[in-house]
Short mmCIF file of C-alpha atoms in Angstrom, two decimals:
data_model
loop_
_atom_site.label_atom_id
_atom_site.label_comp_id
_atom_site.label_asym_id
_atom_site.label_seq_id
_atom_site.Cartn_x
_atom_site.Cartn_y
_atom_site.Cartn_z
CA GLN A 18 128.91 132.05 85.26
CA LYS A 19 128.47 129.55 82.47
CA GLU A 20 125.31 127.66 82.90
CA VAL A 21 126.27 124.61 80.93
CA GLU A 22 129.73 123.07 81.64
CA GLN A 23 131.52 120.53 79.38
CA ASN A 24 134.83 120.44 81.03
CA SER A 25 136.52 117.13 79.94
CA GLY A 26 138.25 116.98 76.50
CA PRO A 27 139.55 116.75 73.89
CA LEU A 28 138.70 113.02 74.01
CA SER A 29 140.47 110.30 71.94
CA VAL A 30 139.26 106.81 71.78
CA PRO A 31 140.12 103.70 69.46
CA GLU A 32 137.67 102.62 66.85
CA GLY A 33 135.05 100.12 68.29
CA ALA A 34 135.35 101.63 71.80
CA ILE A 35 132.71 103.33 73.92
CA ALA A 36 133.07 107.10 74.11
CA SER A 37 131.56 108.93 77.17
CA LEU A 38 130.78 112.52 77.05
CA ASN A 39 129.59 114.41 80.07
CA CYS A 40 127.77 117.78 80.73
CA THR A 41 126.55 119.52 83.91
CA TYR A 42 124.08 122.43 84.20
CA SER A 43 123.34 124.83 86.96
CA ASP A 44 119.72 125.66 86.56
CA ARG A 45 117.53 123.09 88.50
CA GLY A 46 114.52 124.14 86.58
CA SER A 47 116.01 123.19 83.16
CA GLN A 48 113.37 120.83 81.48
CA SER A 49 115.13 119.81 78.03
CA PHE A 50 118.43 118.35 77.08
CA PHE A 51 119.96 118.03 73.87
CA TRP A 52 123.08 116.67 72.25
CA TYR A 53 124.49 118.22 68.97
CA ARG A 54 127.16 117.06 66.78
CA GLN A 55 129.26 119.59 64.95
CA TYR A 56 131.83 118.67 62.29
CA SER A 57 134.56 121.25 61.53
CA GLY A 58 133.41 124.07 59.40
CA LYS A 59 129.73 122.86 59.65
CA SER A 60 126.75 123.78 61.63
CA PRO A 61 125.51 121.76 64.70
CA GLU A 62 122.88 118.97 64.09
CA LEU A 63 120.75 117.46 66.57
CA ILE A 64 121.46 113.83 67.42
CA MET A 65 119.78 113.24 70.84
CA SER A 66 117.22 114.74 72.96
CA ILE A 67 116.09 113.67 76.46
CA TYR A 68 113.49 115.15 78.77
CA SER A 69 113.22 112.68 81.85
CA ASN A 70 115.57 110.81 84.14
CA GLY A 71 117.03 107.74 82.96
CA ASP A 72 118.43 106.38 79.62
CA LYS A 73 117.34 107.08 76.06
CA GLU A 74 118.77 104.81 73.36
CA ASP A 75 118.98 105.52 69.72
CA GLY A 76 121.09 103.25 67.54
CA ARG A 77 124.65 103.55 68.89
CA PHE A 78 123.81 106.63 70.94
CA THR A 79 122.59 106.62 74.64
CA ALA A 80 121.73 109.79 76.41
CA GLN A 81 121.57 109.60 80.19
CA LEU A 82 119.97 112.23 82.35
CA ASN A 83 120.17 112.67 86.15
CA LYS A 84 118.20 115.79 87.22
CA ALA A 85 119.17 115.39 90.97
CA SER A 86 122.91 115.57 90.03
CA GLN A 87 122.21 118.03 87.38
CA TYR A 88 124.14 115.96 84.89
CA VAL A 89 123.71 114.60 81.29
CA SER A 90 125.78 112.41 79.23
CA LEU A 91 126.21 110.85 75.94
CA LEU A 92 127.54 107.45 75.32
CA ILE A 93 128.59 106.40 71.83
CA ARG A 94 129.09 102.68 71.46
CA ASP A 95 131.29 101.13 68.85
CA SER A 96 132.80 104.36 67.98
CA GLN A 97 133.69 105.03 64.37
CA PRO A 98 136.10 107.46 62.78
CA SER A 99 133.03 109.17 61.35
CA ASP A 100 132.06 110.01 64.72
CA SER A 101 135.14 112.35 65.05
CA ALA A 102 133.61 115.89 65.74
CA THR A 103 132.75 118.37 68.46
CA TYR A 104 129.62 117.33 70.67
CA LEU A 105 127.70 120.14 72.24
CA CYS A 106 125.40 119.87 75.24
CA ALA A 107 122.47 122.20 75.23
CA VAL A 108 120.04 122.75 78.01
CA GLY A 109 116.36 124.22 77.73
CA THR A 110 115.40 126.45 80.56
CA GLY A 111 112.35 128.42 81.58
CA ALA A 112 108.70 128.92 79.96
CA ASN A 113 110.36 129.76 76.68
CA SER A 114 112.78 126.80 76.73
CA LYS A 115 115.67 129.23 76.07
CA LEU A 116 118.46 126.90 74.88
CA THR A 117 121.92 127.43 76.46
CA PHE A 118 124.92 125.59 74.91
CA GLY A 119 128.21 124.28 76.53
CA LYS A 120 131.48 125.00 74.75
CA GLY A 121 131.59 121.50 73.37
CA ILE A 122 133.84 118.50 73.65
CA THR A 123 136.07 117.32 70.61
CA LEU A 124 136.19 113.45 70.18
CA SER A 125 138.72 111.94 67.91
CA VAL A 126 138.20 108.18 66.99
CA ARG A 127 141.46 106.61 66.07
CA PRO A 128 141.19 103.93 63.26
CA ASP B 20 122.36 119.41 54.82
CA ALA B 21 120.98 122.52 56.53
CA ARG B 22 117.35 123.68 55.70
CA VAL B 23 117.41 127.04 57.48
CA THR B 24 118.81 129.36 54.71
CA GLN B 25 121.18 131.98 55.75
CA THR B 26 122.78 134.59 53.63
CA PRO B 27 125.38 135.58 52.98
CA ARG B 28 127.56 132.53 53.76
CA HIS B 29 130.76 134.57 54.09
CA LYS B 30 131.25 138.18 54.59
CA VAL B 31 134.47 140.25 54.89
CA THR B 32 134.21 143.91 55.73
CA GLU B 33 136.12 146.72 57.16
CA MET B 34 135.77 148.00 60.63
CA GLY B 35 132.99 150.66 60.93
CA GLN B 36 130.78 149.26 58.13
CA GLU B 37 127.18 147.97 58.47
CA VAL B 38 126.66 144.32 58.26
CA THR B 39 123.28 142.70 57.64
CA MET B 40 122.79 138.79 57.85
CA ARG B 41 119.59 137.31 56.84
CA CYS B 42 117.74 133.99 57.74
CA GLN B 43 114.82 132.30 56.33
CA PRO B 44 113.39 129.87 58.97
CA ILE B 45 111.79 126.39 58.14
CA LEU B 46 108.36 126.75 56.97
CA GLY B 47 106.03 126.10 60.09
CA HIS B 48 108.61 126.85 62.59
CA ASN B 49 107.67 129.63 65.05
CA THR B 50 111.00 130.01 67.03
CA VAL B 51 114.11 131.75 65.61
CA PHE B 52 117.34 132.00 67.40
CA TRP B 53 120.57 133.96 66.55
CA TYR B 54 123.73 132.45 67.84
CA ARG B 55 127.41 133.55 67.60
CA GLN B 56 130.11 130.99 67.66
CA THR B 57 133.86 131.63 68.53
CA MET B 58 136.57 129.46 69.57
CA MET B 59 136.91 131.18 72.99
CA GLN B 60 133.21 131.44 73.79
CA GLY B 61 131.53 128.62 72.03
CA LEU B 62 127.89 129.18 70.96
CA GLU B 63 126.39 132.32 72.45
CA LEU B 64 122.75 133.16 72.21
CA LEU B 65 122.25 136.57 71.09
CA ALA B 66 118.55 136.96 70.51
CA TYR B 67 115.48 134.77 69.88
CA PHE B 68 111.91 135.35 68.68
CA ARG B 69 108.70 133.36 69.08
CA ASN B 70 105.91 134.05 66.67
CA ARG B 71 108.05 137.07 65.34
CA ALA B 72 107.95 138.67 68.93
CA PRO B 73 111.37 139.19 70.42
CA LEU B 74 111.62 137.09 73.67
CA ASP B 75 115.17 137.54 74.82
CA ASP B 76 118.13 139.70 73.37
CA SER B 77 120.13 139.89 76.62
CA GLY B 78 123.05 138.32 75.00
CA MET B 79 123.40 140.97 72.25
CA PRO B 80 125.40 144.21 72.53
CA LYS B 81 122.56 146.72 72.23
CA ASP B 82 124.66 149.72 71.05
CA ARG B 83 125.82 148.11 67.91
CA PHE B 84 123.54 144.96 67.26
CA SER B 85 119.92 144.77 66.34
CA ALA B 86 117.70 141.80 65.37
CA GLU B 87 114.36 142.04 63.74
CA MET B 88 111.74 139.64 62.14
CA PRO B 89 109.88 141.70 59.76
CA ASP B 90 107.79 138.60 58.69
CA ALA B 91 107.55 135.08 59.34
CA THR B 92 109.78 134.04 56.60
CA LEU B 93 112.59 136.55 57.50
CA ALA B 94 114.91 137.34 60.36
CA THR B 95 117.64 139.75 60.32
CA LEU B 96 120.77 140.52 62.46
CA LYS B 97 122.52 143.77 61.82
CA ILE B 98 125.87 145.02 63.22
CA GLN B 99 126.44 148.76 62.83
CA PRO B 100 129.32 149.85 63.25
CA SER B 101 131.09 146.62 62.93
CA GLU B 102 134.39 145.94 64.94
CA PRO B 103 137.12 143.31 64.55
CA ARG B 104 135.80 141.49 67.78
CA ASP B 105 132.57 140.82 65.93
CA SER B 106 134.54 138.35 63.67
CA ALA B 107 132.79 134.97 64.27
CA VAL B 108 130.36 132.49 62.63
CA TYR B 109 126.80 133.61 63.24
CA PHE B 110 124.20 130.95 63.14
CA CYS B 111 120.47 131.23 62.72
CA ALA B 112 118.34 128.42 63.94
CA SER B 113 114.63 127.59 63.97
CA GLY B 114 112.39 125.31 65.88
CA ARG B 115 108.88 124.60 66.92
CA ASP B 116 108.47 126.12 70.40
CA SER B 117 112.29 125.86 70.55
CA LEU B 118 112.26 122.01 70.22
CA PHE B 119 114.42 120.08 67.70
CA THR B 120 116.15 123.23 66.60
CA ASP B 121 117.55 123.10 63.13
CA PHE B 122 120.59 125.38 62.39
CA GLY B 123 121.41 127.17 59.12
CA ALA B 124 124.86 126.82 57.65
CA GLY B 125 125.94 129.97 59.22
CA THR B 126 127.60 133.24 58.08
CA ARG B 127 131.25 133.50 58.56
CA LEU B 128 132.05 137.11 59.38
CA SER B 129 135.52 138.76 59.15
CA VAL B 130 135.94 142.24 60.10
CA LEU B 131 139.21 143.73 59.15
#
């Protein structure tokens, strides 16, 4: 059973729109949550982290966490073609904060 | 622009050969992860170390894979013997207590 699910995708939005990326996780003891961006042929890079319920904003990115629903999301405002990439959700669980990744959602921003 | 250093970047080998991948974590990072990425499975955790001690290698096929950290500046992942199904991109990542993990550029392995 996959512990981190990213079921929707691929996602295509027009330039300037809001892109909404969703992720659910199975372990209620999970304590840390991350979003990584991965361009084709490149390594994942961390773009957002969130640890408590609510919203966290960083520029055009907003991470939202709802531990009761075991749900974490990433909103990208004013989407740009350069945002086109695969977005990976990662969840940290346990005393050693073992990171488990979802399979990713591919986002395409149309000019 | 990855700062975790992985070598080699590309490796093509024949089935049955030994493959060794190396990783130099970021100075000061005490946690090192090995991940494998394929289109079908995504990023799978193979093993990870904290302060050079192995914490979890449950994702690693024990019969052919081994991971070690001989010192704080070097982590290795070995496959012996290699099989075509091992073809993937292998990423090393390092972090401070697993937070803000930085990934290396990866080793793209092709086993023929």
